CSV table of C-alpha atoms and ligand atoms in Angstrom, one decimal:
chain,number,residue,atom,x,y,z
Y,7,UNK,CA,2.3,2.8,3.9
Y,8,UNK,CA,4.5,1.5,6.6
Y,9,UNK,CA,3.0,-0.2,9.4
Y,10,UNK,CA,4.6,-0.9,12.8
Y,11,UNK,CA,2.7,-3.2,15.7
Y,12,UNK,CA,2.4,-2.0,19.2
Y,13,UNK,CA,6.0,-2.6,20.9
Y,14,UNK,CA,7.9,0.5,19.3
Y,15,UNK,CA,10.4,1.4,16.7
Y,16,UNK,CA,13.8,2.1,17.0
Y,17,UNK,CA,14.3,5.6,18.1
Y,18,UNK,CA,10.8,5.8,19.9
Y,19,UNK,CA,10.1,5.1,23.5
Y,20,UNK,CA,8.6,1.4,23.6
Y,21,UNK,CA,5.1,0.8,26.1
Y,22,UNK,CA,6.0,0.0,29.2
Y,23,UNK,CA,4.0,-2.5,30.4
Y,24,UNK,CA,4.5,-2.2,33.8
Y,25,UNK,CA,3.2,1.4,33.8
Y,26,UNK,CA,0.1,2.3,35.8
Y,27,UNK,CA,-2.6,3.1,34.2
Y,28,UNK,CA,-4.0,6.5,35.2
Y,29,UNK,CA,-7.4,6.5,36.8
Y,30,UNK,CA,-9.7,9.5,38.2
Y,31,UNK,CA,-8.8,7.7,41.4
Y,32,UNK,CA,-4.7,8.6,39.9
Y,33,UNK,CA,-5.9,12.3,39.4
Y,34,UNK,CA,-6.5,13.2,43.3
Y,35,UNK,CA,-4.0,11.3,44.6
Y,36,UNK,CA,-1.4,13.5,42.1
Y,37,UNK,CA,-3.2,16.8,44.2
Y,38,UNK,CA,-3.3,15.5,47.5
Y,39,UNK,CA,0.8,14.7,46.8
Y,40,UNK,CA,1.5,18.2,45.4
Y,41,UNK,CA,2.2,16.1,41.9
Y,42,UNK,CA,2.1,17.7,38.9
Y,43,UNK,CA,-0.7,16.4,36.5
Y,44,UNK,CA,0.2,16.5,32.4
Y,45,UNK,CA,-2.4,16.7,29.8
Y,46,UNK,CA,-2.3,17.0,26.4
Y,47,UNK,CA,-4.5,17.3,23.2
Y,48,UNK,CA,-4.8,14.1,20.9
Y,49,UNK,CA,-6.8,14.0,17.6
Y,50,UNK,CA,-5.7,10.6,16.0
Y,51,UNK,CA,-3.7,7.6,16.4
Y,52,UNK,CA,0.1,8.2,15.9
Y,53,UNK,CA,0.0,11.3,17.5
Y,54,UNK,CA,-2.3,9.6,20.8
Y,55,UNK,CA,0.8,6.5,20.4
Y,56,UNK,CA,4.0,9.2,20.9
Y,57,UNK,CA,1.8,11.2,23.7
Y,58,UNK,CA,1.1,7.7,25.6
Y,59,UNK,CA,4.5,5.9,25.4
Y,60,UNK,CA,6.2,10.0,27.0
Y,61,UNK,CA,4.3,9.1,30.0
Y,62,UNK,CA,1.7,12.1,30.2
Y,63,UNK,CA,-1.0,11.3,32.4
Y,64,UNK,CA,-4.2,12.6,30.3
Y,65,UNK,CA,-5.1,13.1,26.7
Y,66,UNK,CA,-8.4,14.4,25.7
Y,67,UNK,CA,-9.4,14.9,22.3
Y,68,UNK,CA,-10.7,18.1,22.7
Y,69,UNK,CA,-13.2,19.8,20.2
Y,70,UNK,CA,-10.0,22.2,19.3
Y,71,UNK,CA,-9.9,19.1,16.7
Y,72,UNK,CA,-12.1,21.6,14.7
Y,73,UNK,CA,-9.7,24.3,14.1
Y,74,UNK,CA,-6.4,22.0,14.5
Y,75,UNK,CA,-7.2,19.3,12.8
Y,76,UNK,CA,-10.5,20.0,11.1
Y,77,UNK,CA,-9.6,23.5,9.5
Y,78,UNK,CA,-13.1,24.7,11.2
Y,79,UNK,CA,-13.1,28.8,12.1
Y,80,UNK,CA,-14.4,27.6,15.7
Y,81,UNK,CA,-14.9,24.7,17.8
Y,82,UNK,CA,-19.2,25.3,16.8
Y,83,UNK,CA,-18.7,23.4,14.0
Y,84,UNK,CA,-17.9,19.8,15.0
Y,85,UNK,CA,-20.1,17.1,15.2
Y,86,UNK,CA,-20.3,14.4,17.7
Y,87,UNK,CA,-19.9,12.0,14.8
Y,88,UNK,CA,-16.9,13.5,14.1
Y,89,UNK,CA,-15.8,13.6,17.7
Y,90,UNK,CA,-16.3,10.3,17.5
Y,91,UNK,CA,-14.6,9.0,14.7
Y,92,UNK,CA,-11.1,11.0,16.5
Y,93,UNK,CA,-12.0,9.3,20.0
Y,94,UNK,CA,-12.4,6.1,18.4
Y,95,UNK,CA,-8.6,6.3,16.6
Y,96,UNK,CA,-7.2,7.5,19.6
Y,97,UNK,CA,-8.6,5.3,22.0
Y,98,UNK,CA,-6.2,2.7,20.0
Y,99,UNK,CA,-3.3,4.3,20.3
Y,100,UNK,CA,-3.4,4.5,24.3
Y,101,UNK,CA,-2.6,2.4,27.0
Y,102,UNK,CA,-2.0,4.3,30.3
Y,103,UNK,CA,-2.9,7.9,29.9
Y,104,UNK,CA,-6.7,8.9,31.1
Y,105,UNK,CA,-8.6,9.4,28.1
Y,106,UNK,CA,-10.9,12.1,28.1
Y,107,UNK,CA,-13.1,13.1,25.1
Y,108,UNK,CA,-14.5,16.6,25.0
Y,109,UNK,CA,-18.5,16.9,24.7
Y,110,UNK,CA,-18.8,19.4,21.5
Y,111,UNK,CA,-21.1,22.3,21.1
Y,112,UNK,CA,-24.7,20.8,20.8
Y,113,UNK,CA,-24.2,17.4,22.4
Y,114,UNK,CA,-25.4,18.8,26.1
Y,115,UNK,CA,-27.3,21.9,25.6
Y,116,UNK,CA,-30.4,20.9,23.7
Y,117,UNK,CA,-31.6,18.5,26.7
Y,118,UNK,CA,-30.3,16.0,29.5
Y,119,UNK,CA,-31.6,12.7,27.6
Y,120,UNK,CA,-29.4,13.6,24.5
Y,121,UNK,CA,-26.6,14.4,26.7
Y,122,UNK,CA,-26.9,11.3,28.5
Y,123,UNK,CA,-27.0,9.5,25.1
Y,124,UNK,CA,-24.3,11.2,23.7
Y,125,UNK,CA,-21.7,11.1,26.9
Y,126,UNK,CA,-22.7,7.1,26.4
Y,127,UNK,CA,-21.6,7.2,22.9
Y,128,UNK,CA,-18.2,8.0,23.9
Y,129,UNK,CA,-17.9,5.4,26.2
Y,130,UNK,CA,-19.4,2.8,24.5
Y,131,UNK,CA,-18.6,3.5,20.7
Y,132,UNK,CA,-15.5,5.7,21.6
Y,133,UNK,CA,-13.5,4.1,24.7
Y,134,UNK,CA,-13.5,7.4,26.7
Y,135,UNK,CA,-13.0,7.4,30.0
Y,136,UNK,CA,-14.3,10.7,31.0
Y,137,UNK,CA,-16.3,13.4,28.9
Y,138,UNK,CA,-15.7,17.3,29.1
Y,139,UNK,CA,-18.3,19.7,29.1
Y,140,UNK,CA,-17.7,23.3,29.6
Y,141,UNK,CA,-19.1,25.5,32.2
Y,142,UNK,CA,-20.1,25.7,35.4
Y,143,UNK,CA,-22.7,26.3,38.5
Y,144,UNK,CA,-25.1,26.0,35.3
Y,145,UNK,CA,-24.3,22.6,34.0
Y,146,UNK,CA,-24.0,21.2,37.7
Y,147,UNK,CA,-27.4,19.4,37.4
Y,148,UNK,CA,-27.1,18.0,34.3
Y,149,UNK,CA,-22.8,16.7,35.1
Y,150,UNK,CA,-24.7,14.8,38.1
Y,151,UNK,CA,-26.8,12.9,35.5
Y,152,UNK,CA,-24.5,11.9,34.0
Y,153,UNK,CA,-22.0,10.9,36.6
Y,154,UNK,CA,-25.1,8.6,38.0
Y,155,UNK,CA,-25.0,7.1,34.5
Y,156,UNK,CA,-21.6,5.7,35.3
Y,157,UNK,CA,-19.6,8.1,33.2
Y,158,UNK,CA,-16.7,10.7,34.9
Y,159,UNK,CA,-17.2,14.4,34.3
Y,160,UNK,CA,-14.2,17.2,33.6
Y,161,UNK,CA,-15.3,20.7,34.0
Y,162,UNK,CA,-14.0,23.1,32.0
Y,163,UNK,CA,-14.6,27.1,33.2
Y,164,UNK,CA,-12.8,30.5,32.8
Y,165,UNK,CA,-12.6,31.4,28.6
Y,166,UNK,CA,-14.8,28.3,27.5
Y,167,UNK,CA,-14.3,28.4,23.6
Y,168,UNK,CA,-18.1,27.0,22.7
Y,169,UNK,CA,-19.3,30.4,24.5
Y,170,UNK,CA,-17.4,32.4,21.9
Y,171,UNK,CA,-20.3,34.1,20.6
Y,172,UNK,CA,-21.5,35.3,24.1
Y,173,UNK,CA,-18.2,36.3,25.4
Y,174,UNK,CA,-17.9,38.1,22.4
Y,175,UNK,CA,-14.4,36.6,21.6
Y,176,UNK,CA,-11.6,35.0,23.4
Y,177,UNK,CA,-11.1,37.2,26.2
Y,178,UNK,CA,-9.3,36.1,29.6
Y,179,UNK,CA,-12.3,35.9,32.1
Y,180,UNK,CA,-12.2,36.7,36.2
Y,181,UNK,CA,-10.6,40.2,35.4
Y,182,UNK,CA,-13.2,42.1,37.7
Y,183,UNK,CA,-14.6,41.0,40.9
Y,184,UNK,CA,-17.9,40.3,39.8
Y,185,UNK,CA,-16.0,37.6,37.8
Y,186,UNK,CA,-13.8,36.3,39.7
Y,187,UNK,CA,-16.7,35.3,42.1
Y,188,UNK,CA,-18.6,33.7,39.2
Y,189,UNK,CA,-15.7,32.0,38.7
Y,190,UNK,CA,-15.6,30.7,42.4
Y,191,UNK,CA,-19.3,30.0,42.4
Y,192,UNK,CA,-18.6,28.1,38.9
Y,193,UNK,CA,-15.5,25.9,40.7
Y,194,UNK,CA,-17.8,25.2,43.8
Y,195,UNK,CA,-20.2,23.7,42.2
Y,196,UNK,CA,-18.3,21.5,39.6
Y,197,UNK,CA,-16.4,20.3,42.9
Y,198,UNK,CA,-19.7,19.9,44.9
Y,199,UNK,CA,-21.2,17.9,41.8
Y,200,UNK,CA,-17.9,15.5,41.6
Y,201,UNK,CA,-16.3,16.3,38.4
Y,202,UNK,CA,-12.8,14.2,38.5
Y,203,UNK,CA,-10.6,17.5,37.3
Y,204,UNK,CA,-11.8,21.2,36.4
Y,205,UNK,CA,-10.0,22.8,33.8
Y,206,UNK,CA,-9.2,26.3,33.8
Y,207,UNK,CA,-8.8,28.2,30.8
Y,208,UNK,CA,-7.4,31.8,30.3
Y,209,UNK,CA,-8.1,33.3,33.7
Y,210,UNK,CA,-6.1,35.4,36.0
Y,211,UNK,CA,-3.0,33.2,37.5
Y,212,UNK,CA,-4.1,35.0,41.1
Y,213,UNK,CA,-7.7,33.7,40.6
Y,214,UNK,CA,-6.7,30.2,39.3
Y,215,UNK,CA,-4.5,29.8,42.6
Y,216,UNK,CA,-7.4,30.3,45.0
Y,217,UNK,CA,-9.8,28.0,43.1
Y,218,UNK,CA,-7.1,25.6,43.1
Y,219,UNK,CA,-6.6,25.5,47.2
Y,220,UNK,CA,-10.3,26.2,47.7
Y,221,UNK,CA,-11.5,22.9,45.9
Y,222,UNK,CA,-10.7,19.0,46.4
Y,223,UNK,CA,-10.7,18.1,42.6
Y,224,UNK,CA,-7.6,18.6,40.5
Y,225,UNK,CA,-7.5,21.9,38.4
Y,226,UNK,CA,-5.8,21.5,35.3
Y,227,UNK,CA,-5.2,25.1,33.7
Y,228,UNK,CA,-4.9,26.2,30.1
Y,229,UNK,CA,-3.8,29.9,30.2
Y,230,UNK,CA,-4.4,30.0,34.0
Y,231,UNK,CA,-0.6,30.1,35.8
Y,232,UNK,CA,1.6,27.6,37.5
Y,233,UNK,CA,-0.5,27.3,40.7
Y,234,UNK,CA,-2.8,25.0,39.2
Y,235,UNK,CA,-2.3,21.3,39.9
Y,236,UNK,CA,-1.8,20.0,36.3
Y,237,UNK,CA,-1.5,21.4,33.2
Y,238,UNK,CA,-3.0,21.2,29.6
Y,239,UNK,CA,-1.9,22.3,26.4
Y,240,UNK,CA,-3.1,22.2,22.6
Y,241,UNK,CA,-0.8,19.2,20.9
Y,242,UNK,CA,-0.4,21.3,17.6
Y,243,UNK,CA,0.5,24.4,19.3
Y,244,UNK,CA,3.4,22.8,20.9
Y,245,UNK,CA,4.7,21.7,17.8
Y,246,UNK,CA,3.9,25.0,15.6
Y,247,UNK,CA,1.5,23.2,13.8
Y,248,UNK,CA,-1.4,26.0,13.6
Y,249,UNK,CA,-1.0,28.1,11.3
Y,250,UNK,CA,-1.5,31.1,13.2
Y,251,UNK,CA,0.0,33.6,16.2
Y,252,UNK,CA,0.4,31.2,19.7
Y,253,UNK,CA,-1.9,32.6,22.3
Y,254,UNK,CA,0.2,34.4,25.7
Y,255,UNK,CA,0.1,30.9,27.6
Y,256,UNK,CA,1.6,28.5,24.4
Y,257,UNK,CA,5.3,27.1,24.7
Y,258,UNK,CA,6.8,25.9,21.5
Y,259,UNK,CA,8.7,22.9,22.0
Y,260,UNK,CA,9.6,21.9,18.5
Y,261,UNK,CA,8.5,23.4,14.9
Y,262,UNK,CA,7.3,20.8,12.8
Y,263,UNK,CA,5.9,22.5,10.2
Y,264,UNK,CA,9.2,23.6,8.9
Y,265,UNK,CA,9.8,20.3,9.8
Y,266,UNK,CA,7.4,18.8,7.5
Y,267,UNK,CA,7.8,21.3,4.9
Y,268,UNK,CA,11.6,20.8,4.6
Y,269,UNK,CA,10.6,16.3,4.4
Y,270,UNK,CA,7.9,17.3,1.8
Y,271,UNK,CA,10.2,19.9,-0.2
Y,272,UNK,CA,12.6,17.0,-0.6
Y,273,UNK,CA,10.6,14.1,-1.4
Y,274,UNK,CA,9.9,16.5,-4.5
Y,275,UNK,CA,13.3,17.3,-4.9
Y,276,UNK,CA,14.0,13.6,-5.3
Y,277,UNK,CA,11.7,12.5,-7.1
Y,278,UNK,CA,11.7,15.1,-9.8
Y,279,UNK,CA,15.8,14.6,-10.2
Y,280,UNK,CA,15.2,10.9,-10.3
Y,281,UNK,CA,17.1,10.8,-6.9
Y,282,UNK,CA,13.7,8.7,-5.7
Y,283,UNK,CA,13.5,6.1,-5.4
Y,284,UNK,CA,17.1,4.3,-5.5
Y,285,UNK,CA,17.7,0.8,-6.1
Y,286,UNK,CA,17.6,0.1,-2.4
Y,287,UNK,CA,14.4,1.3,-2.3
Y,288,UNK,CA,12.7,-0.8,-5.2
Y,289,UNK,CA,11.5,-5.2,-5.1
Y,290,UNK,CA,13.9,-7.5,-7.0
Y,291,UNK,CA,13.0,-10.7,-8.8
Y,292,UNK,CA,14.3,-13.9,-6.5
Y,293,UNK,CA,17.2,-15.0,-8.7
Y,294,UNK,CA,15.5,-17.9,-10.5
Y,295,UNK,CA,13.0,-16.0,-11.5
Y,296,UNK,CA,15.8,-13.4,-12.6
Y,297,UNK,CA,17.8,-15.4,-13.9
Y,298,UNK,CA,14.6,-17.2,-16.2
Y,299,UNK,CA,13.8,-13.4,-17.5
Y,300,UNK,CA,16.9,-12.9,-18.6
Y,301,UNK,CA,17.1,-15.7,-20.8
Y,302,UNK,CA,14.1,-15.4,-21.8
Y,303,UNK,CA,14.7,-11.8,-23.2
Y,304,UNK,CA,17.9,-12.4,-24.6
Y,305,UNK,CA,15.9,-14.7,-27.0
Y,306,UNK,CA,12.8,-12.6,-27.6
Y,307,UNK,CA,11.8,-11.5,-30.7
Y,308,UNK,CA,10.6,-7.8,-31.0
Y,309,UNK,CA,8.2,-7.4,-33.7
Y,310,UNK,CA,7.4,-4.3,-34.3
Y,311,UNK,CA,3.8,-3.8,-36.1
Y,312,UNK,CA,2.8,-0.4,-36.8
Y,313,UNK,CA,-0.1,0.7,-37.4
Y,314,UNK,CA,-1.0,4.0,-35.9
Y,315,UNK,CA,0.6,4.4,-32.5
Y,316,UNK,CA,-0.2,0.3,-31.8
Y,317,UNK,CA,2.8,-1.6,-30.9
Y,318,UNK,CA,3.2,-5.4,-30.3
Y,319,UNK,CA,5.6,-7.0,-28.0
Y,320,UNK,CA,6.0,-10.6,-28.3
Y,321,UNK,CA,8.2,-12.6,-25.2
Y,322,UNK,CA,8.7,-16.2,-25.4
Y,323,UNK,CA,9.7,-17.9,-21.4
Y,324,UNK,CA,10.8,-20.8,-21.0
Y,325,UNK,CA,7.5,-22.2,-19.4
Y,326,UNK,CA,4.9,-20.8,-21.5
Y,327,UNK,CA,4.2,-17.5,-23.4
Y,328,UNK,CA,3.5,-14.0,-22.2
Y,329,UNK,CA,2.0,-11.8,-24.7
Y,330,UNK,CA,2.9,-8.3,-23.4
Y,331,UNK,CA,0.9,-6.0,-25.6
Y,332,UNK,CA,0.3,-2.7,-25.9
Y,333,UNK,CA,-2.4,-1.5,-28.4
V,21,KIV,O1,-10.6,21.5,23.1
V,21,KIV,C1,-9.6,21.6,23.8
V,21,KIV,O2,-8.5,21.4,23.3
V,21,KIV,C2,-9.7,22.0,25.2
V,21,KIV,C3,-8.4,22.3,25.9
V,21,KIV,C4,-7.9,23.5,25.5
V,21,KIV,C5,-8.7,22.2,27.4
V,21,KIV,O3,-10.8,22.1,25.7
């Protein structure tokens, strides 16, 4: 493969060093200024480089790793190991954004110890800055723990993908009354408990606005309007990279799977018409060395032993022998 060292390649932004590095601290300054917040979904190295060096402010590697990345049905499936080994390759491909690492199903709902070891394991192992868990009034307790262990929370409420089975499917929540106040009560107490953002996914715009005036911390919405103080959004959906129908709040900013297809379709192309790869493309012999072949080739002596399929080259170079066989 080709390799390229921190510092950029023509046609890509370069770091720039004199960036600031985004903090939780950066995150509520951005509200209290009425300044947008970006955030976007990271699962490996390259893709955590580009995200970095276009200046957006937060990139979690969110559990949606198991379906984009993954090929899992849901986000159920994926393991904090696996987590792990994403957080770990994107933590070296960022410099300035806040990186946030997404708690997956299991790692916090068994008991607080294990999801005090496991929020640890991110930081320590993974270079996260700040763990996601999803939900709200009803995780308050055990975010506190963890926030006394050092480690900055995200809350995540609204249409909370690990809940998939109890919601009974991806369905936009606070679309009643009842839920919209669940949905305050939720916010309040993520905010009380001193998460550093809350993000809300697929509820009501109108709903989303009032949480967002009624808390201190940041909202960063998925699905939830433009009244929200940041926004998130899946890094293969806004490249058409998921194989499947965008949800209502998706923008497409580029299709790279035709893309891709159209690079892989003509790699094949080229190599099966011998198009690939050309001469420019291929090692060459210093000319000594070259030159020394040459001779020695013009003098060799092909001797041609059959016996079956075996055949014997003999080569005789000017400073020593090479027996090139084939048997
Ligand atoms: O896993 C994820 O990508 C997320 C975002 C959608 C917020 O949790």
């Amino acid at each position: 493969m080709s390799i390229t060292t921190a510092g950029g390649r023509s046609g890509l932004p370069s770091y720039d060093e004199a960036r600031q590095k985004i903090t939780t601290a950066s995150l509520r300054e951005r509200k209290l200024r009425h300044e947008p917040i970006t955030c976007l979904t990271a699962y490996d190295y390259p893709s955590a480089r580009l995200i970095d060096q276009a200046g957006i402010d937060m990139i979690l590697v969110g559990d949606s790793l198991a379906q984009a990345v993954l090929g899992y049905e849901n986000t159920l499936s994926v393991t904090m190991d696996e987590m792990l080994h994403h957080v770990k390759a994107v933590r070296r491909g960022v410099k300035h954004a806040l990186l946030l690492a997404d708690m997956p199903y299991g790692s916090y709902h068994v008991d607080a110890e294990s999801a005090l070891s496991n929020a640890t394991r991110f930081v320590k192992e993974g270079g996260a800055e700040v763990v996601k868990i999803e939900g709200g009034e009803k995780r308050a307790d055990l975010i506190r723990r963890i926030i006394d262990a050092e480690i900055p929370v995200a809350g995540h409420i609204g249409l909370t993908p690990q809940s998939v089975n109890v919601m009974g499917g991806y369905k936009v929540q606070g679309k009643n009354l009842r839920g919209i106040e669940q949905l305050m009560r939720d916010a309040v107490a993520l905010d009380r408990a001193g998460v550093c953002c809350i993000v809300l996914e697929g509820i009501p715009r109108e709903v989303a606005a009032i949480i967002t005036s009624e808390v201190e911390t940041p909202t960063i919405g998925i699905g939830a309007g433009p009244e929200c103080d940041g926004q998130v959004l899946v890094f293969h959906d806004i490249l058409n990279l998921t194989f499947a129908p965008p949800a209502k709040f998706v923008r497409r900013y580029a299709d790279a799977a035709a893309l891709i297809a159209k690079a892989v379709q003509d790699f094949k192309a080229d190599v099966k018409s011998l198009q690939y790869p050309g001469d420019a493309e291929s090692y060459h012999l210093p000319k000594e060395t070259k030159a020394g072949l040459d001779t020695a080739q013009s003098r060799k002596k092909v001797t041609r032993e059959k016996s079956g399929n075996a055949v014997e080259l003999n080569f005789d170079i000017a400073q020593g022998k090479l027996r090139h066989g084939v048997n």
